[in-house]
Short mmCIF file of C-alpha atoms and ligand atoms in Angstrom, two decimals:
data_model
loop_
_atom_site.label_atom_id
_atom_site.label_comp_id
_atom_site.label_asym_id
_atom_site.label_seq_id
_atom_site.Cartn_x
_atom_site.Cartn_y
_atom_site.Cartn_z
CA MET E 3 10.03 -38.04 28.18
CA SER E 4 9.55 -34.29 28.65
CA LYS E 5 6.27 -32.81 29.86
CA ILE E 6 3.36 -33.35 27.49
CA TYR E 7 1.56 -30.03 27.04
CA ASP E 8 -2.04 -29.87 25.93
CA VAL E 9 -1.03 -27.33 23.30
CA VAL E 10 2.27 -26.19 21.89
CA ILE E 11 1.98 -23.08 19.73
CA LEU E 12 4.73 -22.37 17.26
CA GLY E 13 5.06 -18.61 16.72
CA ALA E 14 4.16 -15.57 18.84
CA GLY E 15 2.58 -13.27 16.27
CA PRO E 16 -1.07 -12.17 16.56
CA ALA E 17 -2.28 -15.71 15.64
CA GLY E 18 -0.03 -17.49 18.16
CA LEU E 19 -0.73 -15.02 20.96
CA ALA E 20 -4.50 -15.11 20.40
CA ALA E 21 -4.32 -18.91 20.43
CA GLY E 22 -2.32 -18.71 23.68
CA LEU E 23 -4.90 -16.43 25.25
CA TYR E 24 -7.79 -18.75 24.39
CA ALA E 25 -5.89 -21.92 25.35
CA GLY E 26 -4.76 -20.34 28.63
CA ARG E 27 -8.28 -19.20 29.50
CA SER E 28 -9.50 -22.74 28.79
CA ARG E 29 -6.99 -23.99 31.40
CA LEU E 30 -5.08 -26.02 28.82
CA SER E 31 -1.40 -26.41 29.65
CA THR E 32 0.09 -24.27 26.91
CA LEU E 33 3.56 -23.44 25.66
CA ILE E 34 4.41 -20.85 23.03
CA VAL E 35 7.72 -21.35 21.23
CA GLU E 36 9.12 -18.28 19.45
CA LYS E 37 12.58 -17.98 17.93
CA GLY E 38 12.79 -14.19 17.77
CA LYS E 39 10.77 -11.19 18.83
CA ASP E 40 7.04 -11.48 19.56
CA GLY E 41 4.78 -10.02 16.90
CA GLY E 42 5.98 -11.58 13.67
CA GLN E 43 5.50 -9.10 10.85
CA ILE E 44 3.68 -6.53 12.96
CA ALA E 45 6.73 -6.27 15.21
CA ILE E 46 8.07 -4.12 12.37
CA THR E 47 4.85 -2.26 11.55
CA ASP E 48 4.80 1.40 12.41
CA GLU E 49 1.07 2.05 12.57
CA ILE E 50 -1.97 -0.15 13.22
CA GLU E 51 -5.16 1.58 12.18
CA ASN E 52 -7.55 -1.20 11.32
CA TYR E 53 -7.62 -3.57 14.29
CA PRO E 54 -11.19 -3.24 15.62
CA GLY E 55 -11.34 -1.06 18.71
CA GLN E 56 -7.85 0.25 18.13
CA THR E 57 -8.35 4.00 18.11
CA VAL E 58 -5.26 4.98 20.10
CA GLU E 59 -3.42 7.60 18.06
CA GLY E 60 -0.01 6.29 17.03
CA GLU E 61 -0.59 2.65 18.07
CA SER E 62 2.27 0.65 16.60
CA GLY E 63 2.69 -3.07 15.98
CA PRO E 64 5.06 -3.50 18.94
CA SER E 65 2.76 -1.63 21.39
CA LEU E 66 -0.26 -3.74 20.39
CA ILE E 67 1.76 -6.95 20.58
CA GLU E 68 3.14 -6.09 24.00
CA ARG E 69 -0.41 -6.02 25.39
CA MET E 70 -1.28 -9.29 23.61
CA THR E 71 1.78 -10.93 25.18
CA GLN E 72 0.91 -9.66 28.68
CA GLN E 73 -2.68 -10.83 28.29
CA CYS E 74 -1.48 -14.29 27.30
CA GLU E 75 0.92 -14.60 30.22
CA LYS E 76 -1.82 -13.52 32.63
CA PHE E 77 -3.58 -16.79 31.85
CA GLY E 78 -0.57 -18.98 32.67
CA VAL E 79 0.79 -19.60 29.20
CA GLU E 80 4.43 -20.73 29.31
CA ARG E 81 6.98 -19.21 26.96
CA VAL E 82 10.25 -20.40 25.53
CA SER E 83 12.68 -18.80 23.10
CA ASP E 84 13.95 -21.55 20.81
CA VAL E 85 14.44 -22.50 17.16
CA ILE E 86 12.51 -25.60 16.12
CA ASN E 87 14.27 -27.46 13.34
CA ASP E 88 12.31 -30.72 13.14
CA VAL E 89 8.78 -31.89 13.85
CA VAL E 90 6.95 -35.18 14.38
CA LEU E 91 3.27 -34.41 13.94
CA GLU E 92 1.57 -37.77 13.42
CA GLY E 93 0.25 -39.75 16.43
CA ASP E 94 -1.15 -38.82 19.82
CA VAL E 95 2.03 -37.14 21.08
CA LYS E 96 3.46 -34.50 18.73
CA LYS E 97 7.10 -33.47 19.02
CA LEU E 98 8.77 -30.18 18.18
CA ILE E 99 12.53 -30.66 18.17
CA SER E 100 15.27 -28.04 18.61
CA ALA E 101 19.02 -28.16 19.24
CA LYS E 102 18.21 -27.80 22.97
CA GLY E 103 15.72 -30.68 23.19
CA GLU E 104 12.14 -31.47 22.36
CA TYR E 105 8.69 -30.15 23.28
CA CYS E 106 5.82 -32.66 23.40
CA ALA E 107 2.13 -31.92 23.05
CA LYS E 108 -1.25 -33.47 22.42
CA THR E 109 -1.99 -30.71 19.92
CA VAL E 110 0.10 -28.27 17.91
CA ILE E 111 -0.89 -24.90 16.48
CA ILE E 112 1.36 -23.80 13.63
CA ALA E 113 1.42 -19.99 13.65
CA THR E 114 4.81 -19.40 12.05
CA GLY E 115 3.58 -16.66 9.70
CA ALA E 116 5.34 -15.31 6.67
CA PHE E 117 8.40 -13.22 5.81
CA SER E 118 9.29 -10.56 3.24
CA ARG E 119 9.71 -11.68 -0.34
CA PRO E 120 13.08 -10.58 -1.77
CA ILE E 121 12.95 -7.92 -4.51
CA GLY E 122 14.53 -10.40 -6.92
CA CYS E 123 17.14 -8.10 -8.47
CA LYS E 124 20.80 -8.76 -9.20
CA ASN E 125 23.21 -8.25 -6.22
CA GLU E 126 20.30 -7.97 -3.76
CA LYS E 127 21.87 -10.29 -1.16
CA GLU E 128 25.20 -8.48 -1.29
CA PHE E 129 23.56 -5.16 -0.34
CA MET E 130 21.21 -6.44 2.39
CA GLY E 131 21.90 -4.24 5.41
CA LYS E 132 24.11 -2.03 3.21
CA GLY E 133 21.31 -0.06 1.61
CA VAL E 134 18.74 -2.78 0.92
CA SER E 135 16.17 -3.36 3.67
CA TYR E 136 12.74 -4.92 4.23
CA CYS E 137 11.90 -3.13 7.47
CA ALA E 138 11.26 0.61 7.63
CA THR E 139 10.78 0.63 11.40
CA CYS E 140 14.17 -1.05 11.85
CA ASP E 141 16.23 0.92 9.34
CA ALA E 142 14.52 4.25 8.56
CA ASN E 143 16.78 6.26 10.85
CA PHE E 144 19.88 5.22 8.84
CA PHE E 145 18.41 7.25 5.97
CA GLU E 146 17.78 10.52 7.76
CA ASP E 147 17.93 13.19 5.01
CA PHE E 148 18.95 10.69 2.31
CA GLU E 149 16.95 9.55 -0.72
CA VAL E 150 15.01 6.32 -0.42
CA TYR E 151 13.23 4.05 -2.91
CA VAL E 152 10.42 1.67 -1.97
CA VAL E 153 9.60 -1.29 -4.20
CA GLY E 154 5.97 -2.46 -4.29
CA GLY E 155 2.46 -1.08 -4.61
CA GLY E 156 0.44 -2.81 -1.88
CA ASP E 157 -0.63 -1.60 1.57
CA SER E 158 2.77 -2.35 3.08
CA ALA E 159 4.77 -0.54 0.41
CA VAL E 160 2.65 2.61 0.53
CA GLU E 161 2.28 2.76 4.32
CA GLU E 162 5.97 2.14 4.90
CA ALA E 163 6.87 4.68 2.20
CA MET E 164 4.82 7.28 4.09
CA TYR E 165 6.60 6.33 7.31
CA LEU E 166 9.96 6.71 5.57
CA THR E 167 9.08 10.29 4.54
CA LYS E 168 9.47 11.19 8.22
CA PHE E 169 13.18 10.43 7.86
CA ALA E 170 14.25 10.56 4.23
CA ARG E 171 14.56 13.72 2.14
CA LYS E 172 12.61 12.14 -0.71
CA VAL E 173 10.90 8.76 -1.08
CA THR E 174 10.10 7.23 -4.49
CA VAL E 175 7.80 4.23 -4.81
CA ILE E 176 8.80 1.96 -7.68
CA HIS E 177 5.82 -0.09 -8.80
CA ARG E 178 5.58 -2.59 -11.64
CA ARG E 179 2.18 -1.29 -12.79
CA ASP E 180 0.65 2.18 -13.23
CA GLU E 181 -1.86 1.69 -10.43
CA LEU E 182 -1.41 0.88 -6.75
CA ARG E 183 -2.85 -2.22 -5.11
CA ALA E 184 -2.99 -0.44 -1.71
CA ALA E 185 -6.39 0.39 -0.15
CA LYS E 186 -7.91 3.62 -1.47
CA SER E 187 -7.77 5.28 1.98
CA ILE E 188 -4.02 4.62 2.12
CA GLN E 189 -3.55 5.89 -1.46
CA GLU E 190 -5.39 9.11 -0.67
CA LYS E 191 -2.97 9.89 2.17
CA ALA E 192 0.02 8.95 0.03
CA PHE E 193 -0.91 11.17 -2.91
CA LYS E 194 -1.16 14.13 -0.51
CA ASN E 195 2.36 13.56 0.85
CA ASP E 196 4.67 16.02 -0.87
CA LYS E 197 7.83 14.03 -0.07
CA LEU E 198 6.45 10.96 -1.84
CA PHE E 199 6.98 10.30 -5.56
CA PHE E 200 6.06 7.42 -7.87
CA MET E 201 7.93 5.63 -10.62
CA TRP E 202 5.30 3.61 -12.49
CA ASP E 203 5.61 0.50 -14.67
CA SER E 204 9.09 -0.10 -13.30
CA VAL E 205 11.12 -2.88 -11.70
CA VAL E 206 14.56 -2.87 -10.11
CA GLU E 207 16.95 -4.94 -12.20
CA GLU E 208 20.22 -4.51 -10.33
CA VAL E 209 21.70 -2.76 -7.29
CA ASN E 210 25.34 -1.69 -7.08
CA GLY E 211 27.90 0.26 -5.11
CA ASP E 212 31.32 0.06 -3.54
CA GLY E 213 30.38 -1.74 -0.31
CA ILE E 214 27.32 0.48 0.17
CA LEU E 215 24.35 0.94 -2.15
CA SER E 216 24.94 3.93 -4.42
CA SER E 217 23.48 2.99 -7.79
CA MET E 218 20.70 0.89 -9.27
CA THR E 219 19.25 0.00 -12.64
CA VAL E 220 15.51 0.28 -13.09
CA LYS E 221 13.66 -1.10 -16.10
CA ASN E 222 10.46 0.32 -17.54
CA VAL E 223 8.42 -2.83 -18.19
CA LYS E 224 6.36 -1.16 -20.95
CA THR E 225 9.18 0.33 -23.00
CA GLY E 226 12.08 -1.88 -21.90
CA GLU E 227 14.11 1.27 -21.21
CA LEU E 228 16.83 0.93 -18.57
CA THR E 229 17.57 3.85 -16.25
CA THR E 230 20.55 4.04 -13.92
CA ILE E 231 19.89 5.89 -10.70
CA GLU E 232 23.01 7.21 -8.97
CA ALA E 233 23.24 8.49 -5.41
CA ASP E 234 23.55 12.24 -5.03
CA GLU E 235 27.28 13.03 -4.93
CA ASP E 236 27.11 14.59 -1.46
CA ASP E 237 25.14 11.62 -0.09
CA GLY E 238 27.20 8.81 -1.66
CA MET E 239 24.39 6.34 -0.91
CA PHE E 240 20.63 5.77 -0.90
CA GLY E 241 18.21 3.18 0.43
CA VAL E 242 15.98 0.61 -1.24
CA PHE E 243 13.18 -0.95 0.79
CA GLY E 244 11.36 -4.00 -0.58
CA PHE E 245 7.66 -4.56 0.25
CA ILE E 246 6.45 -6.93 -2.45
CA GLY E 247 4.48 -9.39 -0.41
CA THR E 248 5.44 -12.37 1.67
CA LEU E 249 6.50 -16.02 1.60
CA PRO E 250 5.41 -18.60 4.20
CA ASN E 251 7.61 -19.78 7.06
CA SER E 252 6.90 -23.44 6.37
CA LYS E 253 10.26 -24.97 5.42
CA ILE E 254 10.45 -27.19 8.52
CA PHE E 255 7.10 -28.77 7.64
CA GLU E 256 8.15 -29.91 4.18
CA GLY E 257 7.97 -33.71 3.96
CA LYS E 258 6.57 -34.02 7.50
CA GLY E 259 3.07 -35.10 6.52
CA VAL E 260 1.33 -31.75 6.81
CA GLU E 261 -0.16 -30.65 3.51
CA LEU E 262 1.30 -27.49 1.94
CA ASP E 263 0.03 -25.77 -1.21
CA GLU E 264 2.30 -25.09 -4.20
CA ARG E 265 3.55 -21.85 -2.58
CA GLY E 266 4.16 -23.46 0.82
CA TYR E 267 1.06 -22.17 2.68
CA ILE E 268 -0.96 -24.63 4.80
CA PRO E 269 -4.55 -25.38 3.74
CA THR E 270 -7.03 -25.73 6.62
CA ASP E 271 -10.78 -26.00 6.98
CA ALA E 272 -12.80 -23.20 8.61
CA ASP E 273 -11.89 -24.63 12.05
CA MET E 274 -8.14 -24.45 11.35
CA HIS E 275 -7.70 -28.25 11.06
CA THR E 276 -4.81 -29.27 8.86
CA ASN E 277 -4.81 -32.73 7.26
CA ILE E 278 -3.21 -34.20 10.44
CA PRO E 279 -5.50 -34.81 13.46
CA GLY E 280 -4.47 -32.60 16.39
CA VAL E 281 -2.43 -30.25 14.19
CA PHE E 282 -3.90 -26.82 13.47
CA ALA E 283 -2.65 -23.79 11.54
CA ALA E 284 -3.49 -20.14 12.22
CA GLY E 285 -2.60 -16.76 10.77
CA ASP E 286 -0.54 -15.85 7.71
CA ILE E 287 0.84 -19.39 7.28
CA ARG E 288 -2.65 -20.52 6.17
CA VAL E 289 -4.06 -20.47 2.67
CA LYS E 290 -6.44 -17.50 3.03
CA SER E 291 -7.68 -14.41 1.25
CA LEU E 292 -6.97 -11.73 3.86
CA ARG E 293 -3.79 -11.61 5.92
CA GLN E 294 -4.43 -9.07 8.67
CA VAL E 295 -3.97 -8.87 12.44
CA VAL E 296 -7.71 -9.31 12.92
CA THR E 297 -7.91 -12.45 10.78
CA ALA E 298 -4.78 -13.91 12.38
CA ALA E 299 -6.17 -13.33 15.88
CA ALA E 300 -9.49 -14.89 14.88
CA ASP E 301 -7.70 -17.95 13.48
CA GLY E 302 -5.74 -18.33 16.72
CA ALA E 303 -8.91 -18.20 18.82
CA ILE E 304 -10.61 -20.83 16.67
CA ALA E 305 -7.54 -23.10 16.62
CA ALA E 306 -7.23 -23.05 20.43
CA THR E 307 -10.92 -23.80 20.87
CA GLN E 308 -10.55 -26.73 18.48
CA CYS E 309 -7.54 -28.03 20.46
CA GLU E 310 -9.74 -28.14 23.56
CA LYS E 311 -12.40 -30.08 21.64
CA TYR E 312 -9.82 -32.50 20.18
CA ILE E 313 -8.29 -33.18 23.63
CA GLY E 314 -11.77 -33.70 25.11
CA GLU E 315 -12.50 -36.32 22.46
CA MET E 316 -9.13 -38.05 23.09
CA GLU E 317 -9.94 -38.63 26.78
P1 NAP H 11 0.52 -7.43 -1.33
O1 NAP H 11 -0.80 -6.84 -1.00
O2 NAP H 11 0.60 -8.82 -1.84
O3 NAP H 11 1.20 -6.44 -2.39
C1 NAP H 11 2.42 -6.77 -2.97
C2 NAP H 11 2.80 -5.66 -3.93
O4 NAP H 11 4.07 -5.95 -4.47
C3 NAP H 11 1.81 -5.53 -5.10
O5 NAP H 11 1.59 -4.19 -5.41
C4 NAP H 11 2.53 -6.28 -6.21
O6 NAP H 11 2.30 -5.75 -7.48
C5 NAP H 11 4.00 -6.04 -5.89
N1 NAP H 11 4.83 -7.15 -6.33
C6 NAP H 11 4.64 -8.48 -6.09
N2 NAP H 11 5.64 -9.20 -6.62
C7 NAP H 11 6.45 -8.31 -7.22
C8 NAP H 11 7.67 -8.44 -7.94
N3 NAP H 11 8.22 -9.62 -8.15
N4 NAP H 11 8.24 -7.32 -8.39
C9 NAP H 11 7.70 -6.09 -8.17
N5 NAP H 11 6.55 -5.91 -7.48
C10 NAP H 11 5.96 -7.01 -7.03
O7 NAP H 11 1.52 -7.39 -0.09
P2 NAP H 11 1.60 -6.42 1.18
O8 NAP H 11 1.48 -5.01 0.80
O9 NAP H 11 2.81 -6.87 1.92
O10 NAP H 11 0.33 -6.83 2.01
C11 NAP H 11 0.14 -8.19 2.44
C12 NAP H 11 -1.20 -8.30 3.13
O11 NAP H 11 -1.16 -7.56 4.33
C13 NAP H 11 -2.34 -7.73 2.30
O12 NAP H 11 -3.48 -8.50 2.53
C14 NAP H 11 -2.51 -6.35 2.85
O13 NAP H 11 -3.83 -5.86 2.69
C15 NAP H 11 -2.15 -6.57 4.31
N6 NAP H 11 -1.66 -5.32 4.90
C16 NAP H 11 -2.61 -4.47 5.40
C17 NAP H 11 -2.22 -3.28 5.95
C18 NAP H 11 -3.30 -2.37 6.47
O14 NAP H 11 -4.46 -2.72 6.33
N7 NAP H 11 -2.99 -1.25 7.05
C19 NAP H 11 -0.87 -2.93 6.02
C20 NAP H 11 0.07 -3.81 5.48
C21 NAP H 11 -0.34 -5.00 4.92
P3 NAP H 11 0.88 -5.92 -8.22
O15 NAP H 11 -0.02 -4.94 -7.55
O16 NAP H 11 1.21 -5.58 -9.63
O17 NAP H 11 0.49 -7.35 -8.03
#
């Protein structure tokens, strides 16, 4: 059998990295498994303004995460890049299984986070990467001097729309109500931005184009009126960015004994225990009221501390 770690952490976002830091400092043998880039959703966040103590002008998600990763590694946390596709969570030795092999641990912290919810319009899949995007940091530069539409009205939609105004000629936020959900401080900045416009009470019904996005149909939810938006003739294309919330990365846990709520998030108690002894959840994957870097990091710290306690009681 492969090495049995004290803790295997699944996911290297703020929750997973904070858990790694605390587990490493507690001298627990710790492995973090991440399938992609460190950072989860903040790997694609342009500006972090509300992490306590973060007053560095222009701090981005990636720059904050880079320091979290370094801090974790300083305390001896092992890292592997792998895709886990099956889990065995019951019993004293938990197993996380990938195509390469399996990782065994006395405790597991699930910190797999969440991903962007699709806009839900017709032809959306067909135009992903061809005009439809969910990541301003990744794709904004493709729309230098073009027109861009942002779907959503929360913090992400409004912040990313402001970021996109640095590239696009004009950015229009399409929101299904006539009032934003975003924090008032974010709204104040947005309403002062003269490249930013709003289309209220509206949803995107359909996106179209000849290989590249150049037209879309938007419906006014109050009047039922349909409007077709065509790309400017000289441009021949425009961008649509979706920021309408998130869905949990919990597919691999379905039917594996760990309780999920009706939307797929993992319920825990205040100490991050799931329903399975030795299995903890931290960060955006949890059922919780506030999904932020600070709450994810706090969850990770608590989960790691509880792993130490659980292992102590096992021995
Ligand atoms: P969110 O707060 O859940 O907002 C989602 C937005 O999308 C809402 O305005 C919602 O409209 C709209 N929406 C949802 N489903 C829709 C649909 N099917 N069609 C059209 N519109 C739809 O999501 P988020 O902005 O991604 O933020 C997620 C969490 O991260 C929040 O807790 C947020 O505070 C946090 N966050 C914080 C910051 C920051 O503090 N700087 C930055 C980014 C994110 P309704 O308003 O009508 O429901």
